[in-house]
CSV table of C-alpha atoms in Angstrom, one decimal:
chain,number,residue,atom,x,y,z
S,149,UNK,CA,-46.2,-14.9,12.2
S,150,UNK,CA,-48.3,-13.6,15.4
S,151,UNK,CA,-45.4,-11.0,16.1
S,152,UNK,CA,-45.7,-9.6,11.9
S,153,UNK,CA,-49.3,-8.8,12.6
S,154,UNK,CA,-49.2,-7.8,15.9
S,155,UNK,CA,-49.7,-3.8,16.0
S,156,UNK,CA,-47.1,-2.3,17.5
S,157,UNK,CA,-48.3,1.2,19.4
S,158,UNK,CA,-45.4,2.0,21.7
S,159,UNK,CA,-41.5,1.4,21.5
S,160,UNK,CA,-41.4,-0.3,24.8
S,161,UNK,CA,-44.0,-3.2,23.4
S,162,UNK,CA,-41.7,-3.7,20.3
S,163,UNK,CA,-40.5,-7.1,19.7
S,164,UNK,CA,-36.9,-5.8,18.8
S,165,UNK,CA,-36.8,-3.4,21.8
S,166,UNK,CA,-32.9,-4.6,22.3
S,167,UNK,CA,-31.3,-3.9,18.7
S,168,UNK,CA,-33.2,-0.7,18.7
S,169,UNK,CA,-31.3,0.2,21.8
S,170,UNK,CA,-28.2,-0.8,21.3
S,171,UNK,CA,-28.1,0.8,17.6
S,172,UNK,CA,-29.6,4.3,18.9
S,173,UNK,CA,-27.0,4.5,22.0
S,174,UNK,CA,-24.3,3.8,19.5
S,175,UNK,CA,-25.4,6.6,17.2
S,176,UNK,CA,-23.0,9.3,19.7
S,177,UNK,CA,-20.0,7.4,20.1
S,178,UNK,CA,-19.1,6.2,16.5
S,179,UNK,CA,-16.2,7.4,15.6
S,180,UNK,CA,-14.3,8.7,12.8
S,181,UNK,CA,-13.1,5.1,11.9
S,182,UNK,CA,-15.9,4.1,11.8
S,183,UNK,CA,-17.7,6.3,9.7
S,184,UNK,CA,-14.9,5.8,7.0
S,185,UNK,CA,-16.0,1.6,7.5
S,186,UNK,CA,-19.4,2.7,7.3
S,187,UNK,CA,-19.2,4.2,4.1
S,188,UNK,CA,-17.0,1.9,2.5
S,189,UNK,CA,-19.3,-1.4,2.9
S,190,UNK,CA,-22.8,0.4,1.7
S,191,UNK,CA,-23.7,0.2,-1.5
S,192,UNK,CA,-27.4,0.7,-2.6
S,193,UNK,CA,-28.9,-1.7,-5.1
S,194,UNK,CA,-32.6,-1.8,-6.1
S,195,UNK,CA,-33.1,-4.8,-4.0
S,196,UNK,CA,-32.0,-2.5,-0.8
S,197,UNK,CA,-34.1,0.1,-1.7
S,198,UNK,CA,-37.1,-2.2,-2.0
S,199,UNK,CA,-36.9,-3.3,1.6
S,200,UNK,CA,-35.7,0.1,3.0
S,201,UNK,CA,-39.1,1.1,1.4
S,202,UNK,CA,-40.8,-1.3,2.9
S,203,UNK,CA,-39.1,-1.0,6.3
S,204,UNK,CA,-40.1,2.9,6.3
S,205,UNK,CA,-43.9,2.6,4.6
S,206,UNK,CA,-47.0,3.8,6.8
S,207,UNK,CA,-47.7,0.0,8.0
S,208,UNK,CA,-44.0,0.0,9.1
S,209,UNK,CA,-44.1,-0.1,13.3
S,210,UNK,CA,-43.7,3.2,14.7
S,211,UNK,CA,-42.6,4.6,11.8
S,212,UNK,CA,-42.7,8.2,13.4
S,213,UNK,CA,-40.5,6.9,15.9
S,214,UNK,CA,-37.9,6.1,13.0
S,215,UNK,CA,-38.2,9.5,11.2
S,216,UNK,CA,-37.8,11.3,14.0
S,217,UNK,CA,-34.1,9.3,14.9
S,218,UNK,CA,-33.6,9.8,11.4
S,219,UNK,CA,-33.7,13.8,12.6
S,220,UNK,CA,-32.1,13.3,15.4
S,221,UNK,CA,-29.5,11.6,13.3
S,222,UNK,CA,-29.0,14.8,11.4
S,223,UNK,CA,-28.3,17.1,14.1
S,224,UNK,CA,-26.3,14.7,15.8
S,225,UNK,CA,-23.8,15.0,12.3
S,226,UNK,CA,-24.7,18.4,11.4
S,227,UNK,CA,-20.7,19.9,12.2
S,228,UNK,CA,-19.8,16.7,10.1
S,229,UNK,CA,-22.0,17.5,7.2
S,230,UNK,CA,-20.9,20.8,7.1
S,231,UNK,CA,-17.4,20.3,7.4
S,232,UNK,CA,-16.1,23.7,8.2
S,233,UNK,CA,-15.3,23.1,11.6
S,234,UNK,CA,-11.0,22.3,12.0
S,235,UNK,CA,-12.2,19.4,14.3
S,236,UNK,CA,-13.6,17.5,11.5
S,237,UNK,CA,-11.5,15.1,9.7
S,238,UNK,CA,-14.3,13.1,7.7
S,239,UNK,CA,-15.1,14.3,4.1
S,240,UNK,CA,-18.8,15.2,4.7
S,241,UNK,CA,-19.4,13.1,1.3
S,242,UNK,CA,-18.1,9.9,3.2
S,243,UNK,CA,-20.1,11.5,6.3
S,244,UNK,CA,-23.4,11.9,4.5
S,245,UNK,CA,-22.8,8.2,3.2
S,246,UNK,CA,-22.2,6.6,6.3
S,247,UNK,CA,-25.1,8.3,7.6
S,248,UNK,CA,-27.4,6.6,4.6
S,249,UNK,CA,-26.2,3.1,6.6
S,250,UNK,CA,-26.8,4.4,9.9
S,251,UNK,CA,-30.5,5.1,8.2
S,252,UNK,CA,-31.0,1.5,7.3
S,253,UNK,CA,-30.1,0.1,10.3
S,254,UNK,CA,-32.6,2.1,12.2
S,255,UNK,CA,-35.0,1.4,9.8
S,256,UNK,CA,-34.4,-2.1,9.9
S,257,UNK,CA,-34.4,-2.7,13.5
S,258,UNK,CA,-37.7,-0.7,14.1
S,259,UNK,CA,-39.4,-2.6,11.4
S,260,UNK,CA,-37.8,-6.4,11.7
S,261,UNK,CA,-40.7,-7.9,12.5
S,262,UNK,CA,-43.2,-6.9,8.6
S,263,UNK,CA,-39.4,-7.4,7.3
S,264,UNK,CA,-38.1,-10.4,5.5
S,265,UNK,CA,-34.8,-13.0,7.0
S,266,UNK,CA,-33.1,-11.2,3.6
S,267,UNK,CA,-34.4,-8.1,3.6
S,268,UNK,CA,-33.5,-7.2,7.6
S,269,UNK,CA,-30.2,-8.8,6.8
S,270,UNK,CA,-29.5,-6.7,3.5
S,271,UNK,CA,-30.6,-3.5,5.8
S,272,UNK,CA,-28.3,-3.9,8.6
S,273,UNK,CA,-25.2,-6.2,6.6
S,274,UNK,CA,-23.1,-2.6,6.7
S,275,UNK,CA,-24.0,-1.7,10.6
S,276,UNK,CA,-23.2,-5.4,11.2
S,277,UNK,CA,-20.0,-5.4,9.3
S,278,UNK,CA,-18.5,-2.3,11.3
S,279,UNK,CA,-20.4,-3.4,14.5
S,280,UNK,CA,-20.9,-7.6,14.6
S,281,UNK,CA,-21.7,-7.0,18.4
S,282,UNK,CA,-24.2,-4.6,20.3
S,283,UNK,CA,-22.0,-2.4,22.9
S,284,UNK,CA,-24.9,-1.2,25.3
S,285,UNK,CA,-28.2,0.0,25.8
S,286,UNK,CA,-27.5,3.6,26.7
S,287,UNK,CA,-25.5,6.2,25.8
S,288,UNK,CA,-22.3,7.2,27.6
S,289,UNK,CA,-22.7,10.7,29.6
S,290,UNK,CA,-19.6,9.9,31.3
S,291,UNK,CA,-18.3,9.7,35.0
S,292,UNK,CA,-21.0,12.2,35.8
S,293,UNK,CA,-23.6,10.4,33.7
S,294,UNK,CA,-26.3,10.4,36.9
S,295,UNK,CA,-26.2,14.0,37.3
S,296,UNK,CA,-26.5,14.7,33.7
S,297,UNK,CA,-29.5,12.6,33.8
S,298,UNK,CA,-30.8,14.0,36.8
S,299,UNK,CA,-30.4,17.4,35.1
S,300,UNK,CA,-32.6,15.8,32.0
S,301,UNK,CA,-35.3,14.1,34.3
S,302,UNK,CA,-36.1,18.0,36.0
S,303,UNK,CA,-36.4,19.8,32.9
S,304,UNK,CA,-40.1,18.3,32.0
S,305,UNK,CA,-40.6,18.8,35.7
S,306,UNK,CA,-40.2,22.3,35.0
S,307,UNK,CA,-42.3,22.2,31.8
S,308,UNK,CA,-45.2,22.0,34.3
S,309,UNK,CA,-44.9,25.8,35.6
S,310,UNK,CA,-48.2,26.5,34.3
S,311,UNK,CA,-49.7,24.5,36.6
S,312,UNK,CA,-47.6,23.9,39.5
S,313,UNK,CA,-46.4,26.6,41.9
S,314,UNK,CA,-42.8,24.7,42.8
S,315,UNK,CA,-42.0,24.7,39.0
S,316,UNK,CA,-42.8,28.2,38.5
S,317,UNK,CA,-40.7,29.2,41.4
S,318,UNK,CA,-37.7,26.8,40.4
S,319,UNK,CA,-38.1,28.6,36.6
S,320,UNK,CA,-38.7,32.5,37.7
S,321,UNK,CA,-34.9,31.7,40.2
S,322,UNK,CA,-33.5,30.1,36.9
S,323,UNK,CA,-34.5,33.1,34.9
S,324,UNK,CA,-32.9,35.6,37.2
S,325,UNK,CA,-29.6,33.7,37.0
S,326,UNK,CA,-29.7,33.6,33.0
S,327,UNK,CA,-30.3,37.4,32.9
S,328,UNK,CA,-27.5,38.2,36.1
S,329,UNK,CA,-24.8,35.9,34.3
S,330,UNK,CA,-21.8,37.4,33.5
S,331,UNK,CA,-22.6,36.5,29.4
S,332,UNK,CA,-18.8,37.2,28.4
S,333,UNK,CA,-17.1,35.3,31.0
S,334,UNK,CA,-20.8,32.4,30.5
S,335,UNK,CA,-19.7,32.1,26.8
S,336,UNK,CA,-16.1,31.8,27.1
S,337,UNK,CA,-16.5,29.0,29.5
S,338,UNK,CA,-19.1,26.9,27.5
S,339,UNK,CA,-16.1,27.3,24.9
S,340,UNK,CA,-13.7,25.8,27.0
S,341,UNK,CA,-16.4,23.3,28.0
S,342,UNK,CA,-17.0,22.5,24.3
S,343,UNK,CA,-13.1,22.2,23.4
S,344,UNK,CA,-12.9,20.0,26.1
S,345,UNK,CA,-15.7,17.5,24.4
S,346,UNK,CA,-14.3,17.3,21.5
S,347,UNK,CA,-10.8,16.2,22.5
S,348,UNK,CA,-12.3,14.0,24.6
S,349,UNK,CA,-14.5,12.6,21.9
S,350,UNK,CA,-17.9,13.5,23.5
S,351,UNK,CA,-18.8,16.4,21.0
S,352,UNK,CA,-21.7,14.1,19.9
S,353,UNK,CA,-22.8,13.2,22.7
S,354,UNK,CA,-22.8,17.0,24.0
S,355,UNK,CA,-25.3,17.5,21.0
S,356,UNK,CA,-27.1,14.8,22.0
S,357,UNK,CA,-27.6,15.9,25.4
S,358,UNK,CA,-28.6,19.6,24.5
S,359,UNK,CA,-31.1,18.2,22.1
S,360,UNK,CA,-32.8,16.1,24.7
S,361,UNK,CA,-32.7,19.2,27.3
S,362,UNK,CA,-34.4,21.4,24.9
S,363,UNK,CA,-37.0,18.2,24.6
S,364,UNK,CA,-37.8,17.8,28.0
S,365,UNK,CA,-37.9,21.4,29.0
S,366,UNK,CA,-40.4,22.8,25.8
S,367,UNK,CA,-42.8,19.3,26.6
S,368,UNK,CA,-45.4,21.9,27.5
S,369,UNK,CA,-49.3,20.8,28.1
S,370,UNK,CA,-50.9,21.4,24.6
S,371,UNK,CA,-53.2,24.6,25.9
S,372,UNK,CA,-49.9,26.1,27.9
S,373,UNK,CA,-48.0,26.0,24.3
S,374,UNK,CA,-50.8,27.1,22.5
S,375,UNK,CA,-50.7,30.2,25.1
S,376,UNK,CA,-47.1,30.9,24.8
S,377,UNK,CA,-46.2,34.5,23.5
S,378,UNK,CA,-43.2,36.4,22.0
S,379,UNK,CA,-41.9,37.6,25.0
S,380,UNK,CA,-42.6,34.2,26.7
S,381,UNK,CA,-40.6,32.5,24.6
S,382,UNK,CA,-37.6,34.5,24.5
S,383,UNK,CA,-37.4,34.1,28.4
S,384,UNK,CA,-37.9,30.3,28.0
S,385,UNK,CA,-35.3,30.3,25.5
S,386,UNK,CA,-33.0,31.7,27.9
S,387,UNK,CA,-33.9,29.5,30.8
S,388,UNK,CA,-33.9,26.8,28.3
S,389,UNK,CA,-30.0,27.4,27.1
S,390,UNK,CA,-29.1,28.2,31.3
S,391,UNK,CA,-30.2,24.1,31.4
S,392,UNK,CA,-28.9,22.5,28.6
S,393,UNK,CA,-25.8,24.2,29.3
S,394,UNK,CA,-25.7,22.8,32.9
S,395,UNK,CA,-26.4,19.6,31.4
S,396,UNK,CA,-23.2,19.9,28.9
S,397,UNK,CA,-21.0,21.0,31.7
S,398,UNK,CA,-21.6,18.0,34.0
S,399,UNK,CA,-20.8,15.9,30.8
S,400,UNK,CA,-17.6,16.9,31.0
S,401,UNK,CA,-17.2,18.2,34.3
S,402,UNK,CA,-14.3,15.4,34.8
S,403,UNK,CA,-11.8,17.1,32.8
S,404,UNK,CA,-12.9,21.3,33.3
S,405,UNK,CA,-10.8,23.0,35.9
S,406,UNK,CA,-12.9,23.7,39.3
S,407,UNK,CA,-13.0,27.4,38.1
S,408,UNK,CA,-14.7,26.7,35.2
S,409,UNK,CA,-17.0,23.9,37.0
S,410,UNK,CA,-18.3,26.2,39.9
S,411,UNK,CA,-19.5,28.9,37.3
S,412,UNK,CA,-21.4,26.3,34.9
S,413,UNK,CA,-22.7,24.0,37.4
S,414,UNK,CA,-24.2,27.2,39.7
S,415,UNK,CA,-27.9,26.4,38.6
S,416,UNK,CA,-28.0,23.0,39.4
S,417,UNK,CA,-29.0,23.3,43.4
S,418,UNK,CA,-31.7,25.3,41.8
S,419,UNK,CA,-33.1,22.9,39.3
S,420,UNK,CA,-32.2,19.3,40.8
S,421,UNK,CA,-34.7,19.9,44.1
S,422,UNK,CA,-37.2,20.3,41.9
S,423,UNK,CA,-37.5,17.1,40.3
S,424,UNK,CA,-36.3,15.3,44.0
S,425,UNK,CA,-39.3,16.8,45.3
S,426,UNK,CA,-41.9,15.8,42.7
S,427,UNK,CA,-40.5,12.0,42.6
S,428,UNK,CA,-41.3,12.4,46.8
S,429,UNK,CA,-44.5,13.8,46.7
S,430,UNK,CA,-45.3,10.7,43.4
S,431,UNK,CA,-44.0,8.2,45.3
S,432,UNK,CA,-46.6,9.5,48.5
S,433,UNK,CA,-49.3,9.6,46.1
S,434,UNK,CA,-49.0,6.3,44.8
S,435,UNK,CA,-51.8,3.7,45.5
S,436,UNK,CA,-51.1,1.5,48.5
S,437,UNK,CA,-48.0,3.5,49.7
């Protein structure tokens, strides 16, 4: 009873913090299977809708949280729900279904603790059906998962050019390598980069990864963003794809010939510094150290 009245302000203070995790790192990796399962078991009834109205009402704990999963959720499918691609082999119908059970078991994770023993339950009885047990608290980014993450962590890093002069350096080197690429022989690499994700099964989570590049290198200070030009932002939009495309090619760097590797990876002796150097001069700023 303390816990369904408790106001909930941040994800890391929620009371479900686990099932949360383990159903958003799942989100990449489910597979084609399993979105057939998915679809089969869920079945809307007014009941269902009831609590998944509940579950998703202002009151609901981070409820923006949810809604903006439920976005990232879309994207994540989007080559599913359009079903033109050759390497799709789910009927977007069953996709876009599937997808409606994905949506209650966010929802229902996120707001377990206003929600009912029988309403949770009724919310995440399909996720539960094709998933009885939680398979981690991550997402997989593969054998070269740290430098993928490393890659991620430098991009807000570099969102601080504005105001710091290592940032702007690190960005105005990264700009000169997007616009002295090679863009034919760039582009036919991030193909093979691409092919090579989706035979591998990591086409998702190559999605995923862009997405959260493109996150952490537009987290601008509000009055920087407010500042931001036309001309600014088509050179940050390059820089911006010159990143997330690192990011991809470490993703699935295990299985690109070294060829292919050397030209994709190029940048990242440029970028990584920059965050090694701001966790340094942190961890010297720190109180007590």
């Amino acid at each position: 009873m303390i816990l369904r009245f408790r106001r909930i302000d941040r994800l890391e203070n929620h009371p479900n913090l686990r099932g949360i995790l383990a159903i958003l790192a799942q989100l990449v990796h489910t597979s084609d299977v399993e979105l057939n399962q998915l679809a089969s078991v869920w079945r809307n009834t007014p009941q269902l809708a009831a609590a998944r109205d509940k579950a998703l009402s202002p009151d609901a704990p981070l409820v923006i949280e949810v809604l903006a999963a439920f976005d990232a959720l879309s994207a994540i499918y989007a080559d599913d729900l359009a079903g033109i691609d050759d390497y799709v082999t789910v009927d977007p119908s069953v996709t876009a279904t599937a997808l409606k059970a994905v949506r209650d078991a966010i929802a229902a994770a996120y707001a377990k603790p206003i929600l009912t023993r029988s309403e949770y339950a009724a919310l995440l009885r399909p996720w539960r059906t094709v998933y009885p047990r939680s398979r981690g608290h991550e997402p997989d980014l593969g054998p070269f998962g740290s430098e993928v993450k490393r890659v991620l962590a430098a991009l807000p890093v570099l969102a601080r050019r504005c105001h710091d002069a290592d940032s702007l350096r690190t960005y105005d080197r990264l700009l000169v390598a997007a616009l002295t690429r090679d863009e034919i022989a760039h582009r036919d690499a991030m193909q093979i980069a691409f092919n090579s994700a989706v035979r591998t099964g990591r086409r998702r989570v190559w999605t995923l990864v862009r997405r959260s590049a493109a996150e952490g290198f537009w987290r601008l200070c509000p009055s920087c963003n407010k500042m931001i030009d036309s001309v600014d932002v088509g050179t940050d939009q390059r820089v911006m794809e010159l990143c997330a495309d690192l990011a991809c090619a470490l993703l699935v760097q295990d299985i690109l010939d070294p060829d292919t590797v050397a030209s994709l990876t190029a940048p990242l002796h440029t970028l990584v510094p920059l965050q090694e150097r701001y966790d340094s001069n942190r961890h010297r700023q720190a109180p007590g150290t």
